[in-house]
PDB file of C-alpha atoms in Angstrom:
ATOM      1  CA  MET G  72      26.873  -5.357  19.660  1.00 94.00           C
ATOM      2  CA  VAL G  73      24.548  -6.289  16.797  1.00 97.00           C
ATOM      3  CA  LEU G  74      25.666  -5.973  12.967  1.00 98.00           C
ATOM      4  CA  VAL G  75      23.097  -4.446  11.327  1.00 98.00           C
ATOM      5  CA  SER G  76      23.721  -3.600   7.112  1.00 97.00           C
ATOM      6  CA  LEU G  77      21.873  -1.107   5.272  1.00 97.00           C
ATOM      7  CA  PRO G  78      21.413  -0.293   1.603  1.00 95.00           C
ATOM      8  CA  ASP G  79      23.833   2.419   1.063  1.00 95.00           C
ATOM      9  CA  GLN G  80      25.730   5.052   3.394  1.00 97.00           C
ATOM     10  CA  SER G  81      23.572   7.640   3.265  1.00 97.00           C
ATOM     11  CA  TRP G  82      21.199   5.779   5.143  1.00 98.00           C
ATOM     12  CA  ILE G  83      23.685   4.721   8.129  1.00 98.00           C
ATOM     13  CA  ASP G  84      25.007   8.637   7.689  1.00 98.00           C
ATOM     14  CA  ASP G  85      21.436  10.029   8.350  1.00 98.00           C
ATOM     15  CA  LEU G  86      20.382   7.623  11.110  1.00 98.00           C
ATOM     16  CA  GLY G  87      23.777   8.148  13.204  1.00 97.00           C
ATOM     17  CA  PRO G  88      25.333   6.030  16.060  1.00 98.00           C
ATOM     18  CA  ILE G  89      23.009   3.788  17.764  1.00 98.00           C
ATOM     19  CA  ASP G  90      24.009   2.374  20.981  1.00 98.00           C
ATOM     20  CA  GLY G  91      24.671  -1.541  20.945  1.00 98.00           C
ATOM     21  CA  VAL G  92      24.665  -1.377  17.111  1.00 98.00           C
ATOM     22  CA  GLU G  93      27.265  -1.625  14.601  1.00 98.00           C
ATOM     23  CA  MET G  94      26.295  -0.456  10.956  1.00 98.00           C
ATOM     24  CA  LEU G  95      27.663  -1.375   7.358  1.00 97.00           C
ATOM     25  CA  VAL G  96      26.697  -1.178   3.824  1.00 97.00           C
ATOM     26  CA  TRP G  97      25.336  -3.991   1.853  1.00 95.00           C
ATOM     27  CA  ASP G  98      23.508  -3.790  -1.514  1.00 93.00           C
ATOM     28  CA  PRO G  99      21.767  -7.155  -1.896  1.00 91.00           C
ATOM     29  CA  ARG G 100      22.655  -7.062  -5.699  1.00 89.00           C
ATOM     30  CA  GLU G 101      26.201  -7.300  -5.004  1.00 90.00           C
ATOM     31  CA  ASP G 102      28.463  -9.626  -2.989  1.00 89.00           C
ATOM     32  CA  PRO G 103      27.838  -9.854   0.602  1.00 90.00           C
ATOM     33  CA  PRO G 104      30.522  -8.878   3.183  1.00 92.00           C
ATOM     34  CA  ASP G 105      32.379 -11.186   5.145  1.00 93.00           C
ATOM     35  CA  ASP G 106      31.337  -9.927   8.239  1.00 94.00           C
ATOM     36  CA  ASP G 107      28.415 -11.527  10.247  1.00 95.00           C
ATOM     37  CA  ILE G 108      25.265  -9.694   9.613  1.00 97.00           C
ATOM     38  CA  GLU G 109      22.516 -10.374  11.548  1.00 97.00           C
ATOM     39  CA  VAL G 110      19.925  -7.487  10.574  1.00 98.00           C
ATOM     40  CA  MET G 111      19.506  -6.871   7.230  1.00 97.00           C
ATOM     41  CA  VAL G 112      17.668  -3.487   5.955  1.00 97.00           C
ATOM     42  CA  ALA G 113      16.367  -4.300   2.327  1.00 95.00           C
ATOM     43  CA  PRO G 114      16.591  -1.340  -0.275  1.00 93.00           C
ATOM     44  CA  TYR G 115      13.470  -0.108  -0.734  1.00 91.00           C
ATOM     45  CA  LEU G 116      11.347  -1.596  -3.110  1.00 81.00           C
ATOM     46  CA  ASP G 117      13.555  -4.101  -3.997  1.00 82.00           C
ATOM     47  CA  GLU G 118      12.995  -6.985  -1.145  1.00 84.00           C
ATOM     48  CA  GLY G 119      12.798  -9.611  -3.841  1.00 85.00           C
ATOM     49  CA  GLN G 120      16.383  -9.140  -4.291  1.00 85.00           C
ATOM     50  CA  ALA G 121      17.268  -8.770  -0.206  1.00 89.00           C
ATOM     51  CA  ALA G 122      15.628 -12.154   0.280  1.00 89.00           C
ATOM     52  CA  ALA G 123      17.864 -14.298  -2.553  1.00 88.00           C
ATOM     53  CA  ALA G 124      20.724 -12.326  -1.059  1.00 90.00           C
ATOM     54  CA  LEU G 125      20.105 -14.327   2.248  1.00 91.00           C
ATOM     55  CA  ALA G 126      21.244 -17.594   1.423  1.00 87.00           C
ATOM     56  CA  GLU G 127      24.408 -16.082   1.250  1.00 88.00           C
ATOM     57  CA  LYS G 128      24.476 -15.000   4.390  1.00 91.00           C
ATOM     58  CA  PRO G 129      23.623 -17.667   7.092  1.00 93.00           C
ATOM     59  CA  SER G 130      24.018 -15.564   9.755  1.00 96.00           C
ATOM     60  CA  VAL G 131      21.440 -12.975   9.630  1.00 96.00           C
ATOM     61  CA  ARG G 132      18.630 -13.739  11.709  1.00 96.00           C
ATOM     62  CA  LEU G 133      16.169 -10.449  10.860  1.00 97.00           C
ATOM     63  CA  LEU G 134      15.205  -9.376   7.302  1.00 97.00           C
ATOM     64  CA  GLN G 135      13.916  -5.772   7.859  1.00 97.00           C
ATOM     65  CA  LEU G 136      11.676  -4.262   5.547  1.00 96.00           C
ATOM     66  CA  LEU G 137      10.806  -0.518   4.147  1.00 95.00           C
ATOM     67  CA  THR G 138       7.453  -1.560   2.681  1.00 91.00           C
ATOM     68  CA  ALA G 139       4.230  -2.516   4.903  1.00 87.00           C
ATOM     69  CA  GLY G 140       3.490  -5.523   2.055  1.00 85.00           C
ATOM     70  CA  TYR G 141       5.272  -8.539   2.168  1.00 87.00           C
ATOM     71  CA  ASP G 142       4.180 -10.279  -0.702  1.00 85.00           C
ATOM     72  CA  SER G 143       7.392  -9.653  -2.276  1.00 83.00           C
ATOM     73  CA  VAL G 144       9.370 -12.406  -0.414  1.00 87.00           C
ATOM     74  CA  ALA G 145       6.828 -14.543   0.965  1.00 80.00           C
ATOM     75  CA  GLY G 146       8.003 -18.046   1.138  1.00 82.00           C
ATOM     76  CA  ARG G 147      11.705 -16.484   0.009  1.00 88.00           C
ATOM     77  CA  VAL G 148      13.016 -15.955   3.333  1.00 91.00           C
ATOM     78  CA  PRO G 149      15.241 -18.625   4.893  1.00 90.00           C
ATOM     79  CA  GLU G 150      14.277 -20.779   8.000  1.00 90.00           C
ATOM     80  CA  GLY G 151      15.295 -19.394  11.163  1.00 92.00           C
ATOM     81  CA  VAL G 152      15.216 -15.339   9.519  1.00 95.00           C
ATOM     82  CA  ALA G 153      12.412 -12.907  10.964  1.00 95.00           C
ATOM     83  CA  LEU G 154      10.822 -10.694   9.241  1.00 96.00           C
ATOM     84  CA  ALA G 155       9.513  -7.571  10.145  1.00 96.00           C
ATOM     85  CA  ASN G 156       7.842  -5.075   7.899  1.00 94.00           C
ATOM     86  CA  ALA G 157       7.621  -1.352   8.138  1.00 95.00           C
ATOM     87  CA  ARG G 158       3.894  -1.035  10.158  1.00 92.00           C
ATOM     88  CA  GLY G 159       2.781   2.434   9.943  1.00 93.00           C
ATOM     89  CA  LEU G 160       5.390   4.012   7.478  1.00 94.00           C
ATOM     90  CA  HIS G 161       3.141   4.404   4.851  1.00 94.00           C
ATOM     91  CA  ASP G 162      -0.046   4.984   6.584  1.00 96.00           C
ATOM     92  CA  THR G 163      -0.135   8.774   6.011  1.00 96.00           C
ATOM     93  CA  ALA G 164       1.434   8.927   2.533  1.00 97.00           C
ATOM     94  CA  THR G 165      -1.042   6.016   1.350  1.00 97.00           C
ATOM     95  CA  ALA G 166      -4.035   7.626   2.924  1.00 98.00           C
ATOM     96  CA  GLU G 167      -2.970  11.233   1.228  1.00 98.00           C
ATOM     97  CA  LEU G 168      -2.582   9.615  -2.509  1.00 98.00           C
ATOM     98  CA  ALA G 169      -6.279   7.314  -1.746  1.00 98.00           C
ATOM     99  CA  LEU G 170      -8.137  10.466  -1.039  1.00 98.00           C
ATOM    100  CA  GLY G 171      -6.512  12.676  -3.868  1.00 98.00           C
ATOM    101  CA  LEU G 172      -7.712   9.756  -6.084  1.00 98.00           C
ATOM    102  CA  ILE G 173     -11.141   9.598  -5.012  1.00 98.00           C
ATOM    103  CA  ILE G 174     -11.533  13.746  -5.118  1.00 98.00           C
ATOM    104  CA  ALA G 175     -10.149  13.590  -8.530  1.00 98.00           C
ATOM    105  CA  ALA G 176     -12.725  10.749  -9.867  1.00 98.00           C
ATOM    106  CA  GLN G 177     -15.394  12.034  -7.734  1.00 98.00           C
ATOM    107  CA  ARG G 178     -14.460  15.662  -8.828  1.00 98.00           C
ATOM    108  CA  ARG G 179     -13.957  15.236 -12.038  1.00 97.00           C
ATOM    109  CA  ILE G 180     -10.359  16.373 -11.965  1.00 97.00           C
ATOM    110  CA  ASP G 181      -8.689  14.084 -14.409  1.00 95.00           C
ATOM    111  CA  ASP G 182     -11.540  15.570 -17.113  1.00 96.00           C
ATOM    112  CA  ALA G 183     -10.481  19.069 -16.127  1.00 97.00           C
ATOM    113  CA  VAL G 184      -6.822  18.271 -17.181  1.00 96.00           C
ATOM    114  CA  ARG G 185      -7.923  17.079 -20.158  1.00 94.00           C
ATOM    115  CA  HIS G 186      -9.813  19.907 -20.886  1.00 96.00           C
ATOM    116  CA  GLN G 187      -7.068  21.925 -20.062  1.00 96.00           C
ATOM    117  CA  ALA G 188      -4.811  20.443 -23.118  1.00 95.00           C
ATOM    118  CA  THR G 189      -7.050  21.772 -25.492  1.00 95.00           C
ATOM    119  CA  GLY G 190      -8.095  24.798 -24.152  1.00 97.00           C
ATOM    120  CA  GLU G 191     -11.532  23.641 -23.614  1.00 96.00           C
ATOM    121  CA  TRP G 192     -14.025  25.486 -20.709  1.00 97.00           C
ATOM    122  CA  ALA G 193     -15.534  22.091 -20.307  1.00 93.00           C
ATOM    123  CA  ASP G 194     -19.286  21.932 -18.281  1.00 96.00           C
ATOM    124  CA  LEU G 195     -17.835  19.667 -15.036  1.00 95.00           C
ATOM    125  CA  THR G 196     -20.657  20.905 -12.619  1.00 96.00           C
ATOM    126  CA  PHE G 197     -22.608  18.839 -10.549  1.00 97.00           C
ATOM    127  CA  ALA G 198     -19.781  15.896  -9.973  1.00 97.00           C
ATOM    128  CA  PRO G 199     -20.454  13.175  -7.397  1.00 97.00           C
ATOM    129  CA  GLY G 200     -18.526  14.766  -5.017  1.00 97.00           C
ATOM    130  CA  LEU G 201     -17.085  12.762  -1.794  1.00 98.00           C
ATOM    131  CA  ALA G 202     -19.592  14.476   1.041  1.00 98.00           C
ATOM    132  CA  ASP G 203     -22.390  12.354   1.437  1.00 98.00           C
ATOM    133  CA  ARG G 204     -20.964   9.555  -0.265  1.00 98.00           C
ATOM    134  CA  GLN G 205     -21.505   5.981   0.865  1.00 98.00           C
ATOM    135  CA  VAL G 206     -18.244   4.044   0.737  1.00 98.00           C
ATOM    136  CA  THR G 207     -17.200   0.637   1.717  1.00 98.00           C
ATOM    137  CA  LEU G 208     -13.601  -0.031   2.976  1.00 98.00           C
ATOM    138  CA  VAL G 209     -11.898  -3.143   2.781  1.00 98.00           C
ATOM    139  CA  GLY G 210      -8.822  -3.395   4.385  1.00 97.00           C
ATOM    140  CA  TYR G 211      -9.518  -1.959   8.215  1.00 97.00           C
ATOM    141  CA  GLY G 212      -5.586  -2.145   9.507  1.00 94.00           C
ATOM    142  CA  SER G 213      -3.525   0.741  10.084  1.00 93.00           C
ATOM    143  CA  VAL G 214      -3.544   2.212   6.388  1.00 95.00           C
ATOM    144  CA  GLY G 215      -7.673   1.909   6.175  1.00 97.00           C
ATOM    145  CA  ALA G 216      -7.737   3.559   9.554  1.00 97.00           C
ATOM    146  CA  ALA G 217      -5.686   6.711   7.669  1.00 97.00           C
ATOM    147  CA  VAL G 218      -7.987   6.737   4.886  1.00 98.00           C
ATOM    148  CA  VAL G 219     -11.163   5.976   6.562  1.00 98.00           C
ATOM    149  CA  ARG G 220      -9.706   9.213   9.440  1.00 98.00           C
ATOM    150  CA  ARG G 221      -9.854  11.526   6.115  1.00 98.00           C
ATOM    151  CA  LEU G 222     -12.805  10.504   4.457  1.00 98.00           C
ATOM    152  CA  LEU G 223     -14.678  11.531   7.811  1.00 98.00           C
ATOM    153  CA  ALA G 224     -13.344  14.814   7.473  1.00 98.00           C
ATOM    154  CA  CYS G 225     -15.226  14.990   3.780  1.00 98.00           C
ATOM    155  CA  GLU G 226     -18.444  14.198   5.089  1.00 98.00           C
ATOM    156  CA  ALA G 227     -18.539  10.388   3.659  1.00 98.00           C
ATOM    157  CA  ASP G 228     -20.486   7.779   5.070  1.00 98.00           C
ATOM    158  CA  VAL G 229     -18.359   5.146   5.941  1.00 98.00           C
ATOM    159  CA  THR G 230     -18.875   1.406   6.479  1.00 98.00           C
ATOM    160  CA  ALA G 231     -14.983  -0.553   7.220  1.00 98.00           C
ATOM    161  CA  VAL G 232     -14.643  -3.901   6.548  1.00 98.00           C
ATOM    162  CA  ALA G 233     -11.588  -6.646   7.705  1.00 97.00           C
ATOM    163  CA  SER G 234     -10.911 -10.265   7.526  1.00 96.00           C
ATOM    164  CA  ARG G 235     -13.460 -10.631  10.987  1.00 96.00           C
ATOM    165  CA  ALA G 236     -16.080  -8.798  12.256  1.00 97.00           C
ATOM    166  CA  ARG G 237     -15.176  -6.806  15.668  1.00 97.00           C
ATOM    167  CA  ASP G 238     -16.310  -4.119  17.793  1.00 97.00           C
ATOM    168  CA  GLY G 239     -15.975  -0.526  16.076  1.00 97.00           C
ATOM    169  CA  ASP G 240     -13.166   2.271  17.470  1.00 97.00           C
ATOM    170  CA  ASP G 241     -13.234   6.040  17.922  1.00 97.00           C
ATOM    171  CA  LEU G 242     -13.374   6.120  13.616  1.00 98.00           C
ATOM    172  CA  VAL G 243     -16.395   3.577  13.009  1.00 98.00           C
ATOM    173  CA  ASP G 244     -19.143   1.967  15.222  1.00 97.00           C
ATOM    174  CA  GLN G 245     -18.291  -1.696  14.571  1.00 98.00           C
ATOM    175  CA  VAL G 246     -16.283  -3.340  11.602  1.00 98.00           C
ATOM    176  CA  HIS G 247     -17.520  -5.869   9.568  1.00 98.00           C
ATOM    177  CA  GLY G 248     -16.018  -9.499   8.163  1.00 98.00           C
ATOM    178  CA  ILE G 249     -15.410 -10.136   4.959  1.00 97.00           C
ATOM    179  CA  ASP G 250     -18.328 -12.631   4.682  1.00 97.00           C
ATOM    180  CA  GLU G 251     -20.134  -9.349   4.920  1.00 98.00           C
ATOM    181  CA  LEU G 252     -19.292  -7.648   1.800  1.00 98.00           C
ATOM    182  CA  PRO G 253     -21.989  -9.297  -0.408  1.00 98.00           C
ATOM    183  CA  ASP G 254     -24.628  -7.547   1.572  1.00 98.00           C
ATOM    184  CA  LEU G 255     -22.926  -4.119   1.580  1.00 98.00           C
ATOM    185  CA  LEU G 256     -22.020  -3.804  -2.253  1.00 98.00           C
ATOM    186  CA  PRO G 257     -25.266  -2.995  -3.957  1.00 98.00           C
ATOM    187  CA  GLY G 258     -25.157   0.664  -1.245  1.00 98.00           C
ATOM    188  CA  THR G 259     -21.400   1.139  -1.992  1.00 98.00           C
ATOM    189  CA  GLU G 260     -20.973   4.276  -4.145  1.00 98.00           C
ATOM    190  CA  ILE G 261     -17.580   4.475  -3.633  1.00 98.00           C
ATOM    191  CA  LEU G 262     -15.308   0.780  -3.033  1.00 98.00           C
ATOM    192  CA  VAL G 263     -11.915   1.685  -1.245  1.00 98.00           C
ATOM    193  CA  VAL G 264      -9.141  -1.685  -1.231  1.00 98.00           C
ATOM    194  CA  VAL G 265      -6.599  -1.310   0.930  1.00 97.00           C
ATOM    195  CA  THR G 266      -5.933  -4.957   2.208  1.00 95.00           C
ATOM    196  CA  PRO G 267      -1.885  -6.548   1.589  1.00 90.00           C
ATOM    197  CA  LEU G 268      -1.915  -9.266  -1.569  1.00 91.00           C
ATOM    198  CA  THR G 269      -2.403 -13.307  -0.029  1.00 90.00           C
ATOM    199  CA  GLU G 270      -4.060 -15.957  -1.196  1.00 90.00           C
ATOM    200  CA  HIS G 271      -7.282 -15.358   0.534  1.00 93.00           C
ATOM    201  CA  THR G 272      -7.295 -11.410  -1.104  1.00 95.00           C
ATOM    202  CA  ARG G 273      -6.039 -12.146  -4.783  1.00 96.00           C
ATOM    203  CA  HIS G 274      -8.703 -11.760  -7.135  1.00 98.00           C
ATOM    204  CA  LEU G 275     -10.915 -10.474  -3.948  1.00 97.00           C
ATOM    205  CA  VAL G 276     -12.492  -8.131  -6.252  1.00 98.00           C
ATOM    206  CA  ASP G 277     -13.416  -9.728  -9.254  1.00 98.00           C
ATOM    207  CA  ASP G 278     -16.455 -10.063 -11.743  1.00 98.00           C
ATOM    208  CA  GLU G 279     -19.028 -10.991  -9.518  1.00 98.00           C
ATOM    209  CA  THR G 280     -17.928  -8.634  -6.720  1.00 98.00           C
ATOM    210  CA  LEU G 281     -17.804  -5.630  -9.298  1.00 98.00           C
ATOM    211  CA  ALA G 282     -21.136  -6.892 -11.195  1.00 98.00           C
ATOM    212  CA  ALA G 283     -23.189  -6.246  -7.459  1.00 98.00           C
ATOM    213  CA  LEU G 284     -21.721  -2.666  -7.097  1.00 98.00           C
ATOM    214  CA  PRO G 285     -24.312   0.048  -8.701  1.00 98.00           C
ATOM    215  CA  ASP G 286     -23.607   1.610 -11.693  1.00 98.00           C
ATOM    216  CA  ASP G 287     -21.466   4.704 -11.869  1.00 98.00           C
ATOM    217  CA  ALA G 288     -19.691   3.475  -8.098  1.00 98.00           C
ATOM    218  CA  LEU G 289     -15.629   3.998  -7.826  1.00 98.00           C
ATOM    219  CA  VAL G 290     -13.580   1.126  -7.477  1.00 98.00           C
ATOM    220  CA  VAL G 291     -10.255   2.796  -5.881  1.00 98.00           C
ATOM    221  CA  ASN G 292      -7.421   0.201  -5.334  1.00 98.00           C
ATOM    222  CA  VAL G 293      -4.372   1.065  -3.189  1.00 98.00           C
ATOM    223  CA  GLY G 294      -3.529  -1.957  -1.521  1.00 96.00           C
ATOM    224  CA  ARG G 295      -1.811  -4.524  -4.387  1.00 95.00           C
ATOM    225  CA  GLY G 296      -2.538  -5.033  -7.810  1.00 97.00           C
ATOM    226  CA  PRO G 297      -3.566  -8.372  -8.169  1.00 97.00           C
ATOM    227  CA  VAL G 298      -6.916  -7.951  -5.231  1.00 98.00           C
ATOM    228  CA  LEU G 299      -8.345  -6.470  -8.319  1.00 98.00           C
ATOM    229  CA  ASP G 300      -9.126  -9.149 -11.623  1.00 98.00           C
ATOM    230  CA  THR G 301      -8.266  -7.005 -13.982  1.00 98.00           C
ATOM    231  CA  ASP G 302      -9.780  -8.555 -16.853  1.00 98.00           C
ATOM    232  CA  ALA G 303     -12.997  -8.342 -14.718  1.00 98.00           C
ATOM    233  CA  ALA G 304     -12.245  -4.532 -14.470  1.00 98.00           C
ATOM    234  CA  LEU G 305     -11.674  -4.220 -17.896  1.00 98.00           C
ATOM    235  CA  ARG G 306     -15.405  -5.585 -18.804  1.00 98.00           C
ATOM    236  CA  HIS G 307     -16.946  -3.356 -16.235  1.00 98.00           C
ATOM    237  CA  ALA G 308     -14.857  -0.178 -17.355  1.00 98.00           C
ATOM    238  CA  GLY G 309     -17.487   2.277 -17.924  1.00 97.00           C
ATOM    239  CA  ARG G 310     -20.434   1.124 -16.084  1.00 98.00           C
ATOM    240  CA  LEU G 311     -18.102   1.571 -13.172  1.00 98.00           C
ATOM    241  CA  ARG G 312     -15.292   3.690 -12.837  1.00 98.00           C
ATOM    242  CA  PHE G 313     -11.525   2.541 -11.338  1.00 98.00           C
ATOM    243  CA  ALA G 314      -9.058   4.766  -9.915  1.00 98.00           C
ATOM    244  CA  LEU G 315      -5.697   2.400  -9.313  1.00 98.00           C
ATOM    245  CA  ASP G 316      -2.591   2.992  -7.688  1.00 98.00           C
ATOM    246  CA  VAL G 317      -1.813  -0.280  -8.163  1.00 97.00           C
ATOM    247  CA  THR G 318      -2.186  -2.517 -11.392  1.00 98.00           C
ATOM    248  CA  ASP G 319      -1.909  -6.210 -12.444  1.00 98.00           C
ATOM    249  CA  PRO G 320       0.616  -6.625 -14.399  1.00 97.00           C
ATOM    250  CA  GLU G 321       2.708  -4.093 -12.833  1.00 95.00           C
ATOM    251  CA  PRO G 322       4.665  -2.125 -14.338  1.00 96.00           C
ATOM    252  CA  LEU G 323       1.583  -1.972 -16.304  1.00 97.00           C
ATOM    253  CA  PRO G 324       2.742  -2.132 -20.086  1.00 97.00           C
ATOM    254  CA  PRO G 325       2.217   0.572 -22.543  1.00 97.00           C
ATOM    255  CA  GLU G 326      -0.348  -0.834 -24.711  1.00 97.00           C
ATOM    256  CA  HIS G 327      -2.210  -2.409 -21.844  1.00 98.00           C
ATOM    257  CA  PRO G 328      -6.155  -1.915 -22.691  1.00 98.00           C
ATOM    258  CA  LEU G 329      -6.111  -0.464 -19.188  1.00 98.00           C
ATOM    259  CA  TRP G 330      -4.697   2.667 -19.675  1.00 98.00           C
ATOM    260  CA  SER G 331      -7.357   3.335 -22.085  1.00 97.00           C
ATOM    261  CA  ALA G 332     -10.399   1.678 -20.873  1.00 98.00           C
ATOM    262  CA  PRO G 333     -13.087   4.614 -20.177  1.00 97.00           C
ATOM    263  CA  GLY G 334     -13.552   6.272 -16.572  1.00 97.00           C
ATOM    264  CA  VAL G 335     -10.207   4.942 -15.222  1.00 98.00           C
ATOM    265  CA  LEU G 336      -7.572   6.695 -13.448  1.00 98.00           C
ATOM    266  CA  ILE G 337      -4.007   5.173 -13.098  1.00 98.00           C
ATOM    267  CA  THR G 338      -0.839   6.370 -10.484  1.00 98.00           C
ATOM    268  CA  PRO G 339       2.538   3.851 -10.886  1.00 97.00           C
ATOM    269  CA  HIS G 340       2.137   2.970  -7.948  1.00 95.00           C
ATOM    270  CA  VAL G 341       3.505   5.834  -5.394  1.00 95.00           C
ATOM    271  CA  GLY G 342       1.003   5.412  -2.579  1.00 95.00           C
ATOM    272  CA  GLY G 343       3.787   5.328  -0.070  1.00 93.00           C
ATOM    273  CA  ALA G 344       6.719   6.980  -1.716  1.00 92.00           C
ATOM    274  CA  SER G 345       5.929  10.972  -1.081  1.00 95.00           C
ATOM    275  CA  GLN G 346       8.566  13.377   0.335  1.00 95.00           C
ATOM    276  CA  ALA G 347       7.230  12.018   3.589  1.00 95.00           C
ATOM    277  CA  PHE G 348       8.810   8.345   3.140  1.00 96.00           C
ATOM    278  CA  ARG G 349      12.822   8.961   4.144  1.00 96.00           C
ATOM    279  CA  PRO G 350      12.385  11.105   7.285  1.00 97.00           C
ATOM    280  CA  ARG G 351       9.574   8.406   8.324  1.00 97.00           C
ATOM    281  CA  ALA G 352      12.030   5.332   7.555  1.00 97.00           C
ATOM    282  CA  LEU G 353      14.590   6.778   9.318  1.00 98.00           C
ATOM    283  CA  ALA G 354      12.617   7.386  12.294  1.00 97.00           C
ATOM    284  CA  LEU G 355      11.354   3.882  12.643  1.00 98.00           C
ATOM    285  CA  LEU G 356      14.754   2.070  12.205  1.00 98.00           C
ATOM    286  CA  ARG G 357      16.041   4.053  15.047  1.00 98.00           C
ATOM    287  CA  GLU G 358      13.237   2.972  16.679  1.00 98.00           C
ATOM    288  CA  GLN G 359      14.019  -0.869  15.508  1.00 98.00           C
ATOM    289  CA  LEU G 360      17.892  -0.717  15.775  1.00 98.00           C
ATOM    290  CA  THR G 361      17.647   0.625  19.491  1.00 98.00           C
ATOM    291  CA  ARG G 362      15.798  -1.707  20.632  1.00 98.00           C
ATOM    292  CA  LEU G 363      18.031  -4.473  18.661  1.00 98.00           C
ATOM    293  CA  GLY G 364      20.691  -3.126  20.469  1.00 97.00           C
ATOM    294  CA  ARG G 365      19.592  -3.146  23.868  1.00 97.00           C
ATOM    295  CA  GLY G 366      18.838  -6.549  23.712  1.00 96.00           C
ATOM    296  CA  GLU G 367      15.165  -6.239  22.943  1.00 97.00           C
ATOM    297  CA  GLY G 368      12.860  -8.276  20.685  1.00 96.00           C
ATOM    298  CA  PRO G 369      11.828  -6.782  16.953  1.00 97.00           C
ATOM    299  CA  LEU G 370       8.755  -4.862  16.253  1.00 96.00           C
ATOM    300  CA  HIS G 371       6.496  -5.470  13.686  1.00 95.00           C
ATOM    301  CA  LEU G 372       7.106  -8.818  13.168  1.00 95.00           C
ATOM    302  CA  VAL G 373       4.771 -10.618  10.341  1.00 90.00           C
TER     303      VAL G 373
END
């Protein structure tokens, strides 16, 4: 039997029995159980606490996250402990929010909400829209592909960028390498950033990148906050527009100038946090734990 800890009893109840697996509750904010836990499922959005708690439980050999990003635990997982993320779990919800942010900004829905509060029938005609716009998406992984699929349904022209150039797929003719991004920026009307945070992507979208975009371009970040240089964004706010689900710092303090910068739309890092999360997380955990119960290797190792 593989002994697995979950953050609370509701996860165990909803998962139900799995052959070859025994489950118990371990909230990493509390003292660990005496049992020799082999697999720890981290609480959603509290991965750092889970990684820190592993020092108290050397029997753990796998830490399972419920997030796709793993920057919060990078370098904190003890040697000998494997790390698995939740690849694919948040693709749909994050892509859904990315599309919502783009449409809201491109059709000036945020302006309409402000005018509604004052009862003003404002002239919002001939907003940029999304159809026929030139979109460059940086971070063409599983989330990026989900975003592209939705953009194409809205009849946008999409260019995909990843860390390295490669052949296209059923969505795009080719995938450009990140080294090609400077040549793509002058023709980009909407820049969508979906990259994880690594040493290579921190401040990937900096002053030089923003300066290369044409006036009134929209920058959308649904990856990680520090991928966008906040100071640079503030310098370009007004000339450019921004729709951000993630920020740096985060949470964004009430007095931060990004809140009131012109042309900036902010949601509080809720890309993957829709009601689709729980059933999809349960399905991912069932698949992963069933494999482990059979003696097979884990999926989604990072």
